[in-house]
């Protein structure tokens, strides 16, 4: 029968039967969330009750077809009138009662049945007479708005389906919905599985649908485009996956990690096929509410759209910083640490297990390894089931043995990557500059071998056992730090400029120099010892001059090298008053140290010395220091001492000052001397004027050069020169280790450290047990982290050894405990698919990556936004940090031909890959290590696009 027919094909039951059946359903039917009830106009219902109670089929009270006309505002939209009241304006009947009435009496033509759902509101169940009425539109055409009603129990996905149907969205399009409230604010409806009620959708709100663009972006959040115009970007078509990532400011570590994951085929295909949409876990307390997975998916879809030179991963960076505070801001970080966070975050966001059960772990207790391993893996999958587990998780065996009771504990633990150690040498090579006491000898650069855990004294011994030395770190033409002989060599980094000064007497440490300086310096700093009794300005001038030019050189026109062709020079600084400082007498020998940097136009050195030490420039008389002449000097003043090491000085004269002036003008000094503090500046209380210079605990003086004299007599280029010792000519051999050695070290038995003991259940206390790890089975994609950064009690270093890793046929058959290949177990051979590189040292560096494109099989070098072709013989370097291997049985053959990478073709613009500069992005602040990365890629077939 039709909905509009008066009666069914089968005759309705008697009136009394009708009354009893309907009344019984109304009386006994309970409200259950999600059940359907129907709205019936009260007047029709009362007419039906009167009809069935008469018992007369021919009664004039026959109700006719079900008619709800009085409930509608109009008969075009069939919207219910507002503020209708149950039992006054309408009656509610359960679905079974409604279908009986409809079968018996039919319904007025054109009228829709008023089906309503039972909703579970806080603390109550009720029939939703007035459903949520919302406006629907597309982001691409927000003028075309339609109205639709949805129950509060309907899912957001049902709204999405209705919109796709209403707006004829092509099947397979990836969509997302936005909720726009009356105040025009928009919020993503991220979880399409929640109900309208839980999503807080209410009537008069608007739901906007957008579909992903062909380039992987969303219309509502089109990413920052590189410097190319929008038209050029829209017309660009490149190889999918061959796409740079813009450096947002020290984010090369993130870019390197993303490029490696992007070129991991099973993970990328999972996101490109939008399989993640059905597996987003919004309720996992260990996850990020699906936000990390969605942000990662957006980056991958943009990179693999083939329509971008480079993508700006700003939204992804913000999400990572939001959920992992260690990555907030724009400091440099570790690519492996980000990979670890990202793998864990994606796993929890995509975990198919919605409610994790508690599982108590059991020890092997003598059971066979196969049984224990299967149990451990089964328990792991009961709580962890995601594409990350499918792709990256393996299982290793951990064996602990108590050294006291010999209790053996065997467990099987899952892993996402292998962190393998590198063989560590017990020695290190240092390059230092040795400054001899001989004022005419240039500094000599030496290469020495010292113990890694040695002290500064070991460095001095390696240079010479015949003399005492002072070791200093020179930075920016000044002493950054002066080392004690018992300080550890681990404090000295390979990049530090270390100067070792020969000393005549025992040297006592006077602390590190202050790092407070503000002016540019020139030359190398000077360190000399002087007797305390020779600390007048005139004597210091004479002593300083002794180590510089001769009297004849002084009168030159400045064509020869000035105060130092062979000695260390002093910092240049600015004019300042000559202040002095009170001094308490000490007898310890102290160095003359050119240390700090005062205001511009001054030149500083530092001095102190013992009263009992024989040094040039000390006598009972104060010698007059050399000067430059304003006019031709008189005969007496032109006399000099013999050719010994004594400084050229005036002979004593009995002439009165007035007679001197009559003979010649006063000579002009090359520089003046003043006492300063450790910062290289003068302070109140140090005194002014006078000839004596006194010192506190740190002996510093400033040598303030006259600008004209400095220009005439100081040759900066000559002063910077040094010679290379024979040790520098010996080729330095690069240490090379095999990856297999690192894996063997990983599986070598070791004793736990005191900071990480094991609690023995038999001894009931913590023990330094022996521990051995063995590989049980490996995942489809194996990540190997080379532990280049070594941190111990004694040393902190980065290991620059070359790890020789194979690009193909990495065979683990000799390492796996599970030998059987039955039951379809996979093989154990792997091929390389990606490498994360780190150039630089502990404090700074630059990250890049190599990766093999899954579609054309070509290797590429990714350096932030720049992408170039790479050859296989360029991939193994001492910068390799994280390796990605894929099991051979899972590697798919390339579907596209390899591109032409010949040098001839690289000069053609059509062969460009990506090399875009972004004027809106903060430049990377990484140090000179980036030059190493640039050098590594300079031999590639470079294809610039900009």
CSV table of N, CA, C and O in Angstrom, one decimal, residues 826-919:
chain,number,residue,atom,x,y,z
A,826,UNK,N,59.6,-13.1,6.7
A,826,UNK,CA,60.3,-12.3,5.7
A,826,UNK,C,61.8,-12.6,5.7
A,826,UNK,O,62.3,-13.0,6.7
A,827,UNK,N,62.4,-12.2,4.6
A,827,UNK,CA,63.9,-12.3,4.5
A,827,UNK,C,64.5,-11.2,5.4
A,827,UNK,O,63.8,-10.4,5.9
A,828,UNK,N,65.8,-11.2,5.4
A,828,UNK,CA,66.5,-10.2,6.3
A,828,UNK,C,67.5,-9.4,5.6
A,828,UNK,O,68.5,-8.9,6.1
A,829,UNK,N,67.2,-9.1,4.3
A,829,UNK,CA,68.1,-8.2,3.5
A,829,UNK,C,67.4,-6.9,3.2
A,829,UNK,O,66.2,-6.9,2.9
A,830,UNK,N,68.1,-5.8,3.3
A,830,UNK,CA,67.6,-4.5,3.3
A,830,UNK,C,68.4,-3.6,2.3
A,830,UNK,O,69.6,-3.8,2.1
A,831,UNK,N,67.6,-2.6,1.7
A,831,UNK,CA,68.2,-1.6,0.8
A,831,UNK,C,68.0,-0.3,1.4
A,831,UNK,O,67.0,0.0,2.0
A,832,UNK,N,69.0,0.6,1.2
A,832,UNK,CA,68.9,2.0,1.8
A,832,UNK,C,67.9,2.8,1.0
A,832,UNK,O,67.8,2.7,-0.2
A,833,UNK,N,67.1,3.6,1.7
A,833,UNK,CA,66.1,4.5,1.1
A,833,UNK,C,66.3,6.0,1.5
A,833,UNK,O,65.8,6.9,0.8
A,834,UNK,N,66.9,6.2,2.6
A,834,UNK,CA,67.1,7.6,3.0
A,834,UNK,C,68.2,7.7,4.1
A,834,UNK,O,68.5,6.8,4.8
A,835,UNK,N,68.8,9.0,4.2
A,835,UNK,CA,69.8,9.2,5.2
A,835,UNK,C,69.6,10.7,5.7
A,835,UNK,O,69.4,11.6,4.9
A,836,UNK,N,69.6,10.8,7.0
A,836,UNK,CA,69.7,12.2,7.6
A,836,UNK,C,71.1,12.5,8.0
A,836,UNK,O,71.8,11.7,8.7
A,837,UNK,N,71.6,13.6,7.5
A,837,UNK,CA,73.0,14.0,7.7
A,837,UNK,C,73.1,15.1,8.7
A,837,UNK,O,72.2,16.0,8.8
A,838,UNK,N,74.2,15.1,9.5
A,838,UNK,CA,74.5,16.3,10.4
A,838,UNK,C,75.9,16.7,10.1
A,838,UNK,O,76.9,15.9,10.2
A,839,UNK,N,76.1,18.0,9.8
A,839,UNK,CA,77.4,18.6,9.6
A,839,UNK,C,77.6,19.6,10.8
A,839,UNK,O,76.7,20.3,11.2
A,840,UNK,N,78.8,19.6,11.3
A,840,UNK,CA,79.1,20.5,12.4
A,840,UNK,C,79.5,19.7,13.7
A,840,UNK,O,79.8,18.5,13.7
A,841,UNK,N,79.5,20.4,14.8
A,841,UNK,CA,79.9,19.9,16.1
A,841,UNK,C,78.8,19.8,17.1
A,841,UNK,O,77.6,19.7,16.7
A,842,UNK,N,79.2,19.8,18.4
A,842,UNK,CA,78.2,19.6,19.4
A,842,UNK,C,77.3,20.8,19.6
A,842,UNK,O,76.1,20.7,19.9
A,843,UNK,N,77.8,22.0,19.4
A,843,UNK,CA,77.1,23.2,19.7
A,843,UNK,C,76.3,23.8,18.6
A,843,UNK,O,75.4,24.6,18.7
A,844,UNK,N,76.6,23.4,17.4
A,844,UNK,CA,76.0,23.9,16.2
A,844,UNK,C,76.0,22.9,15.1
A,844,UNK,O,76.6,21.8,15.2
A,845,UNK,N,75.4,23.2,14.0
A,845,UNK,CA,75.5,22.3,12.8
A,845,UNK,C,74.4,22.6,11.9
A,845,UNK,O,73.6,23.5,12.0
A,846,UNK,N,74.3,21.7,10.9
A,846,UNK,CA,73.3,21.9,9.8
A,846,UNK,C,72.9,20.5,9.4
A,846,UNK,O,73.8,19.6,9.3
A,847,UNK,N,71.6,20.3,9.2
A,847,UNK,CA,71.1,19.0,8.8
A,847,UNK,C,70.6,19.0,7.3
A,847,UNK,O,70.0,20.0,6.9
A,848,UNK,N,70.9,17.9,6.6
A,848,UNK,CA,70.4,17.7,5.3
A,848,UNK,C,70.0,16.3,5.2
A,848,UNK,O,70.0,15.5,6.2
A,849,UNK,N,69.6,15.9,4.0
A,849,UNK,CA,69.2,14.4,3.8
A,849,UNK,C,69.4,14.0,2.4
A,849,UNK,O,69.3,14.8,1.5
A,850,UNK,N,69.6,12.7,2.2
A,850,UNK,CA,69.6,12.0,1.0
A,850,UNK,C,68.3,11.1,1.0
A,850,UNK,O,68.0,10.6,2.0
A,851,UNK,N,67.7,11.0,-0.2
A,851,UNK,CA,66.5,10.1,-0.2
A,851,UNK,C,66.3,9.6,-1.6
A,851,UNK,O,66.6,10.3,-2.6
A,852,UNK,N,65.8,8.4,-1.7
A,852,UNK,CA,65.5,7.8,-3.0
A,852,UNK,C,64.0,7.9,-3.3
A,852,UNK,O,63.2,7.5,-2.5
A,853,UNK,N,63.7,8.5,-4.4
A,853,UNK,CA,62.3,8.7,-4.8
A,853,UNK,C,61.6,7.4,-5.1
A,853,UNK,O,62.2,6.6,-5.9
A,854,UNK,N,60.5,7.1,-4.5
A,854,UNK,CA,59.9,5.7,-4.7
A,854,UNK,C,59.3,5.5,-6.1
A,854,UNK,O,59.1,4.4,-6.5
A,855,UNK,N,59.0,6.6,-6.8
A,855,UNK,CA,58.4,6.5,-8.1
A,855,UNK,C,59.4,6.3,-9.2
A,855,UNK,O,59.2,5.6,-10.2
A,856,UNK,N,60.5,7.1,-9.2
A,856,UNK,CA,61.5,7.0,-10.3
A,856,UNK,C,62.8,6.4,-9.9
A,856,UNK,O,63.7,6.2,-10.7
A,857,UNK,N,63.0,6.0,-8.6
A,857,UNK,CA,64.2,5.4,-8.2
A,857,UNK,C,65.5,6.3,-8.1
A,857,UNK,O,66.6,5.8,-7.8
A,858,UNK,N,65.3,7.6,-8.4
A,858,UNK,CA,66.4,8.5,-8.4
A,858,UNK,C,66.8,9.0,-7.0
A,858,UNK,O,65.9,9.2,-6.2
A,859,UNK,N,68.1,9.1,-6.7
A,859,UNK,CA,68.5,9.7,-5.4
A,859,UNK,C,68.6,11.2,-5.5
A,859,UNK,O,69.0,11.8,-6.5
A,860,UNK,N,68.1,11.9,-4.4
A,860,UNK,CA,68.2,13.4,-4.4
A,860,UNK,C,68.8,13.8,-3.1
A,860,UNK,O,68.8,13.1,-2.1
A,861,UNK,N,69.4,15.0,-3.1
A,861,UNK,CA,70.0,15.6,-1.9
A,861,UNK,C,69.1,16.8,-1.5
A,861,UNK,O,68.8,17.7,-2.3
A,862,UNK,N,68.5,16.8,-0.3
A,862,UNK,CA,67.6,17.8,0.2
A,862,UNK,C,68.3,18.6,1.2
A,862,UNK,O,68.8,18.2,2.3
A,863,UNK,N,68.4,19.9,0.9
A,863,UNK,CA,69.1,20.9,1.8
A,863,UNK,C,68.1,22.0,1.9
A,863,UNK,O,68.1,23.0,1.2
A,864,UNK,N,67.2,21.9,2.9
A,864,UNK,CA,66.1,22.8,3.1
A,864,UNK,C,65.3,23.0,1.9
A,864,UNK,O,64.8,22.0,1.3
A,865,UNK,N,65.2,24.2,1.3
A,865,UNK,CA,64.3,24.4,0.1
A,865,UNK,C,65.0,24.0,-1.2
A,865,UNK,O,64.4,24.0,-2.2
A,866,UNK,N,66.3,23.7,-1.1
A,866,UNK,CA,67.0,23.3,-2.3
A,866,UNK,C,67.1,21.8,-2.5
A,866,UNK,O,67.4,21.1,-1.5
A,867,UNK,N,66.8,21.3,-3.7
A,867,UNK,CA,66.9,19.9,-4.0
A,867,UNK,C,67.7,19.7,-5.2
A,867,UNK,O,67.6,20.4,-6.2
A,868,UNK,N,68.7,18.8,-5.1
A,868,UNK,CA,69.5,18.5,-6.3
A,868,UNK,C,69.6,17.0,-6.5
A,868,UNK,O,69.4,16.2,-5.6
A,869,UNK,N,70.0,16.6,-7.7
A,869,UNK,CA,70.3,15.2,-7.9
A,869,UNK,C,71.5,14.7,-7.1
A,869,UNK,O,72.4,15.5,-6.8
A,870,UNK,N,71.5,13.5,-6.8
A,870,UNK,CA,72.7,12.9,-6.0
A,870,UNK,C,73.1,11.6,-6.7
A,870,UNK,O,72.2,10.9,-7.2
A,871,UNK,N,74.4,11.3,-6.6
A,871,UNK,CA,74.9,10.0,-7.1
A,871,UNK,C,75.0,9.1,-5.9
A,871,UNK,O,75.3,9.5,-4.8
A,872,UNK,N,75.0,7.8,-6.2
A,872,UNK,CA,75.1,6.9,-5.1
A,872,UNK,C,76.4,6.9,-4.4
A,872,UNK,O,76.5,6.6,-3.2
A,873,UNK,N,77.5,7.3,-5.1
A,873,UNK,CA,78.8,7.3,-4.5
A,873,UNK,C,79.0,8.5,-3.6
A,873,UNK,O,80.1,8.7,-3.1
A,874,UNK,N,78.0,9.4,-3.5
A,874,UNK,CA,78.2,10.6,-2.7
A,874,UNK,C,77.4,10.4,-1.3
A,874,UNK,O,77.6,11.3,-0.5
A,875,UNK,N,76.7,9.3,-1.1
A,875,UNK,CA,75.9,9.2,0.0
A,875,UNK,C,76.6,8.8,1.3
A,875,UNK,O,76.2,9.3,2.4
A,876,UNK,N,77.6,8.0,1.2
A,876,UNK,CA,78.3,7.6,2.4
A,876,UNK,C,79.3,8.6,2.8
A,876,UNK,O,80.4,8.8,2.1
A,877,UNK,N,79.1,9.4,3.8
A,877,UNK,CA,80.0,10.4,4.3
A,877,UNK,C,80.1,10.3,5.8
A,877,UNK,O,79.3,9.6,6.5
A,878,UNK,N,81.0,11.1,6.4
A,878,UNK,CA,81.1,11.1,7.9
A,878,UNK,C,80.0,12.0,8.5
A,878,UNK,O,79.9,12.2,9.7
A,879,UNK,N,79.0,12.5,7.7
A,879,UNK,CA,77.9,13.3,8.2
A,879,UNK,C,76.7,12.4,8.4
A,879,UNK,O,75.7,12.8,9.0
A,880,UNK,N,76.7,11.2,7.9
A,880,UNK,CA,75.5,10.3,8.0
A,880,UNK,C,75.2,10.1,9.4
A,880,UNK,O,76.0,9.7,10.2
A,881,UNK,N,73.9,10.3,9.8
A,881,UNK,CA,73.5,10.3,11.2
A,881,UNK,C,72.3,9.3,11.4
A,881,UNK,O,72.4,8.5,12.4
A,882,UNK,N,71.3,9.3,10.6
A,882,UNK,CA,70.2,8.4,10.7
A,882,UNK,C,70.0,7.7,9.4
A,882,UNK,O,69.8,8.4,8.4
A,883,UNK,N,69.9,6.4,9.4
A,883,UNK,CA,69.8,5.6,8.1
A,883,UNK,C,68.4,4.9,8.1
A,883,UNK,O,67.9,4.4,9.1
A,884,UNK,N,67.8,5.0,6.9
A,884,UNK,CA,66.5,4.3,6.7
A,884,UNK,C,66.7,3.2,5.7
A,884,UNK,O,67.1,3.4,4.5
A,885,UNK,N,66.4,2.0,6.1
A,885,UNK,CA,66.5,0.8,5.2
A,885,UNK,C,65.1,0.2,5.1
A,885,UNK,O,64.3,0.1,6.0
A,886,UNK,N,64.8,-0.3,3.8
A,886,UNK,CA,63.5,-1.0,3.6
A,886,UNK,C,63.9,-2.4,3.2
A,886,UNK,O,64.8,-2.7,2.4
A,887,UNK,N,63.1,-3.4,3.7
A,887,UNK,CA,63.3,-4.8,3.4
A,887,UNK,C,63.0,-5.0,1.9
A,887,UNK,O,62.1,-4.5,1.3
A,888,UNK,N,63.9,-5.8,1.3
A,888,UNK,CA,63.9,-6.0,-0.1
A,888,UNK,C,62.6,-6.6,-0.6
A,888,UNK,O,62.1,-6.2,-1.7
A,889,UNK,N,61.9,-7.4,0.1
A,889,UNK,CA,60.7,-8.1,-0.4
A,889,UNK,C,59.5,-7.1,-0.5
A,889,UNK,O,58.5,-7.3,-1.1
A,890,UNK,N,59.7,-5.9,0.2
A,890,UNK,CA,58.6,-4.9,0.2
A,890,UNK,C,58.9,-3.7,-0.8
A,890,UNK,O,58.1,-2.8,-0.9
A,891,UNK,N,60.1,-3.7,-1.4
A,891,UNK,CA,60.5,-2.6,-2.3
A,891,UNK,C,59.8,-2.8,-3.6
A,891,UNK,O,59.9,-3.8,-4.3
A,892,UNK,N,59.0,-1.7,-4.0
A,892,UNK,CA,58.3,-1.8,-5.3
A,892,UNK,C,59.2,-1.2,-6.4
A,892,UNK,O,60.0,-0.2,-6.2
A,893,UNK,N,59.1,-1.8,-7.5
A,893,UNK,CA,59.9,-1.3,-8.7
A,893,UNK,C,59.4,0.1,-9.1
A,893,UNK,O,58.2,0.4,-9.0
A,894,UNK,N,60.3,1.0,-9.5
A,894,UNK,CA,59.9,2.3,-9.9
A,894,UNK,C,58.9,2.2,-11.1
A,894,UNK,O,59.0,1.4,-12.0
A,895,UNK,N,57.9,3.1,-11.0
A,895,UNK,CA,56.9,3.1,-12.0
A,895,UNK,C,57.2,4.2,-13.1
A,895,UNK,O,56.5,4.2,-14.1
A,896,UNK,N,58.2,5.0,-12.8
A,896,UNK,CA,58.6,6.0,-13.8
A,896,UNK,C,60.1,5.8,-14.2
A,896,UNK,O,60.9,5.3,-13.4
A,897,UNK,N,60.5,6.3,-15.4
A,897,UNK,CA,61.9,6.2,-15.7
A,897,UNK,C,62.7,7.2,-14.9
A,897,UNK,O,62.2,8.2,-14.5
A,898,UNK,N,64.0,6.8,-14.7
A,898,UNK,CA,64.9,7.8,-14.0
A,898,UNK,C,65.1,9.0,-14.8
A,898,UNK,O,65.2,8.9,-16.0
A,899,UNK,N,65.2,10.2,-14.2
A,899,UNK,CA,65.5,11.4,-15.0
A,899,UNK,C,66.9,11.4,-15.5
A,899,UNK,O,67.8,10.7,-15.1
A,900,UNK,N,67.0,12.3,-16.5
A,900,UNK,CA,68.4,12.4,-17.2
A,900,UNK,C,69.2,13.4,-16.3
A,900,UNK,O,68.8,14.5,-16.1
A,901,UNK,N,70.3,12.9,-15.7
A,901,UNK,CA,71.1,13.7,-14.8
A,901,UNK,C,72.4,14.0,-15.3
A,901,UNK,O,73.4,14.2,-14.6
A,902,UNK,N,72.6,13.9,-16.6
A,902,UNK,CA,73.9,14.1,-17.2
A,902,UNK,C,74.3,15.6,-17.1
A,902,UNK,O,73.4,16.5,-17.0
A,903,UNK,N,75.6,15.9,-16.9
A,903,UNK,CA,76.0,17.3,-16.8
A,903,UNK,C,75.6,18.2,-17.9
A,903,UNK,O,75.3,19.4,-17.7
A,904,UNK,N,75.5,17.7,-19.1
A,904,UNK,CA,75.1,18.5,-20.2
A,904,UNK,C,73.7,19.0,-20.0
A,904,UNK,O,73.4,20.2,-20.3
A,905,UNK,N,72.8,18.2,-19.6
A,905,UNK,CA,71.4,18.5,-19.4
A,905,UNK,C,71.2,19.4,-18.2
A,905,UNK,O,70.2,20.1,-18.2
A,906,UNK,N,72.1,19.4,-17.3
A,906,UNK,CA,71.9,20.2,-16.1
A,906,UNK,C,71.9,21.7,-16.3
A,906,UNK,O,71.5,22.5,-15.5
A,907,UNK,N,72.5,22.1,-17.4
A,907,UNK,CA,72.6,23.5,-17.7
A,907,UNK,C,71.3,24.1,-18.4
A,907,UNK,O,71.2,25.2,-18.6
A,908,UNK,N,70.4,23.2,-18.7
A,908,UNK,CA,69.2,23.6,-19.4
A,908,UNK,C,68.2,23.9,-18.3
A,908,UNK,O,68.0,23.2,-17.3
A,909,UNK,N,67.5,25.1,-18.4
A,909,UNK,CA,66.5,25.5,-17.4
A,909,UNK,C,65.4,24.5,-17.2
A,909,UNK,O,64.9,24.3,-16.1
A,910,UNK,N,65.1,23.8,-18.3
A,910,UNK,CA,64.0,22.8,-18.2
A,910,UNK,C,64.3,21.7,-17.2
A,910,UNK,O,63.4,20.9,-16.8
A,911,UNK,N,65.6,21.5,-16.9
A,911,UNK,CA,66.0,20.4,-16.1
A,911,UNK,C,66.1,20.8,-14.6
A,911,UNK,O,66.6,20.0,-13.8
A,912,UNK,N,65.7,22.0,-14.3
A,912,UNK,CA,65.8,22.5,-12.9
A,912,UNK,C,64.9,21.6,-12.0
A,912,UNK,O,63.9,21.1,-12.4
A,913,UNK,N,65.4,21.5,-10.7
A,913,UNK,CA,64.5,20.9,-9.7
A,913,UNK,C,63.9,21.9,-8.8
A,913,UNK,O,63.0,22.6,-9.2
A,914,UNK,N,64.5,22.2,-7.7
A,914,UNK,CA,64.0,23.3,-6.9
A,914,UNK,C,65.2,24.0,-6.2
A,914,UNK,O,66.2,23.4,-5.8
A,915,UNK,N,65.1,25.3,-6.2
A,915,UNK,CA,66.1,26.1,-5.5
A,915,UNK,C,65.5,27.5,-5.4
A,915,UNK,O,65.7,28.4,-6.2
A,916,UNK,N,64.6,27.6,-4.4
A,916,UNK,CA,63.8,28.9,-4.3
A,916,UNK,C,64.3,29.6,-3.0
A,916,UNK,O,64.6,29.0,-2.0
A,917,UNK,N,64.3,30.9,-3.1
A,917,UNK,CA,64.6,31.7,-1.9
A,917,UNK,C,63.3,32.3,-1.4
A,917,UNK,O,62.5,32.8,-2.2
A,918,UNK,N,63.1,32.4,-0.1
A,918,UNK,CA,61.9,33.0,0.4
A,918,UNK,C,62.2,34.2,1.2
A,918,UNK,O,62.9,34.2,2.2
A,919,UNK,N,61.7,35.3,0.7
A,919,UNK,CA,62.1,36.6,1.3
A,919,UNK,C,61.3,36.8,2.6
A,919,UNK,O,61.6,37.7,3.4
